[in-house]
């Protein structure tokens, strides 16, 4: 599914990722953990193709194709979904309108007809139900006036609707109370399937109590310094990152 | 990287209405003096009183100077380089019906998507088409007449309804109101006249379509709409012009009279040629639009301004009667080197009068977009209320957005609210859209349309879609 080989990436000329290697197979759930400034968000932005995040060397293959050759929207249409840490507001554009444009673009790339209005509405409502989001949110502007938790649930709702092959969750747990966290985890768990890969980027272990990963990787200074099973996360919880990085844990 | 390039391409789209029509025209040589005004008047067979009226306006104009206060910059206009009258030759003997109109002209309007053949016309919309200086035909006149509605060119109205014209012409915008209104009063060529009798709700949308064709010709149309007591009308105007290297002058006057309990909704989709990327050519649009609302009357201006090199325009409402309502909904989009200074004046004179101003300015390229508005509450306007909202959206970092709200309240019981925001189409918004598979072009148009939603929903339904599309087209290529 995803093959990252010796990836070096820079933001505004500053190298953040310094030789990252990672393999994610279909059906697997990977957690990438690390202290602040280790390059976690850079990794998700590079994978999604944000402007200004430059691959300086190494390569990233998605289903065997180099990501570098694909525009941001092409990656999305190919099945890469990034759930944002801080989703931005788009005033005046209704969530429904946005979902429709998004689904149509993704479906068109797969050679599928657009969903008819009734089916689309039904699916959107179901997705809302999954994440305890009132249907009224479909009529509101994209993230407009949403609370932090509502924005996160809105992201997961879109993910459920778009059914990506590779779901990247960027610090989805940050700022969520325990109830919201469980709701989000329920949505993500519902998406687990043998064909789909999930990469969770997180600072804390607590999300992994609800979404149990197959693999845990520790990212520090732009490289993966340790990989293991789900028990690695617990060890980190007890010992802190300093145990691996040799530095004092600040956050 | 790629996003910027795509937006750039998006905002540089070509002007689709930029073709010219080859019809033989009779055009007066450039220059303005009394003889030109006499020629225009006699050419139209006008009564003596109207000639006198024009000459009086000309005398006032001679003593005036162009206004300098707007946030626009252009070389001084040489008013003697402009031709003040042009008419297609075949119109010398006015056609009696659309069947007699030069087919080349009909084709022009068809090309613009405005079929003048009644059977082909938009269902429920009557159209008056003004080509250069003259009205070439009005559709659905018979059907409107049955309802008692008068909808014809103002030249015809001068002959057929002289009493109405005498009573109302210049009653809202006097001859000497401002430099451009005075010029218009002296040389106005044609335009539309609407009269809705007492208690009548106009059975269809009325629409005038303006087209400048001839080079170096100014267009000076005059529109007068009178809604008698308890009547209602919705009116839409649209405008385009060919692409030409030199600037062309357009100085129109629109007067609205809403008598007691009457309701007028006036919508404009302005798409005059904006000039090229470097600011060569384009229409200079200096327009005076004003309405008087009597007791309990309602006047609503909605405008979507995407064209013209320069826009100088402030559709206003004088809230003369108690409980009258004035509204102004505006979307002004500028790109390339366009300059727009537009807004409104709400003059509250009656008690419990109410006005709403929603202005959305979108600036792209190297354009300058200014909102200028005045809300004045007179001493006897007890309980007057105004709500103003001015939002600016910037695309790119070389454009400008400016807001000049003026508020003069002379009555302590008045309630005034003002909200203003400035935002940018942000990289974060575009990234979110693209991450969901939506390409940049669609994303920008979605974001801009969302920004304008409050105004678009005020447009007559058929035109709301058109306005959205026009915005999309205008945006192609506007960010640099």
XYZ file of C-alpha atoms in Angstrom, chain A residues 30 32 39-46 48 50 53 81-87 152 155-156 159 167-176 184 188 198-203 207 219, chain B residues 431 436:
46
model
C 0.258 1.832 12.173
C 3.518 6.953 14.513
C 8.410 15.568 12.072
C 5.044 13.831 12.609
C 2.938 16.547 10.950
C 5.519 17.011 8.216
C 5.151 13.349 7.342
C 1.362 13.577 6.951
C 1.642 16.801 4.944
C 4.284 15.336 2.641
C -0.937 14.344 1.301
C 0.806 20.064 0.702
C 6.624 20.437 1.629
C -7.283 10.720 2.959
C -5.783 13.043 5.540
C -7.873 13.856 8.591
C -6.582 17.269 9.592
C -5.424 18.270 13.032
C -6.962 21.721 12.604
C -9.476 21.613 9.719
C -12.618 16.336 14.203
C -13.326 14.930 9.351
C -14.009 11.334 10.363
C -13.518 9.792 5.777
C -6.326 6.976 5.963
C -3.871 9.319 7.646
C -5.016 10.763 10.971
C -2.963 13.733 12.051
C -3.172 14.181 15.845
C -6.873 13.456 15.655
C -6.945 12.901 19.415
C -5.550 16.307 20.352
C -8.007 18.470 22.252
C -10.679 15.766 22.475
C -13.839 9.158 16.831
C -12.075 4.694 12.702
C -4.640 3.368 8.600
C -1.775 5.520 9.849
C -2.317 7.299 13.152
C -0.003 10.156 13.942
C -0.149 10.985 17.625
C 1.746 12.332 20.541
C -5.887 7.112 21.426
C 9.712 9.140 15.274
C -5.292 22.401 0.594
C -10.628 15.884 -0.748
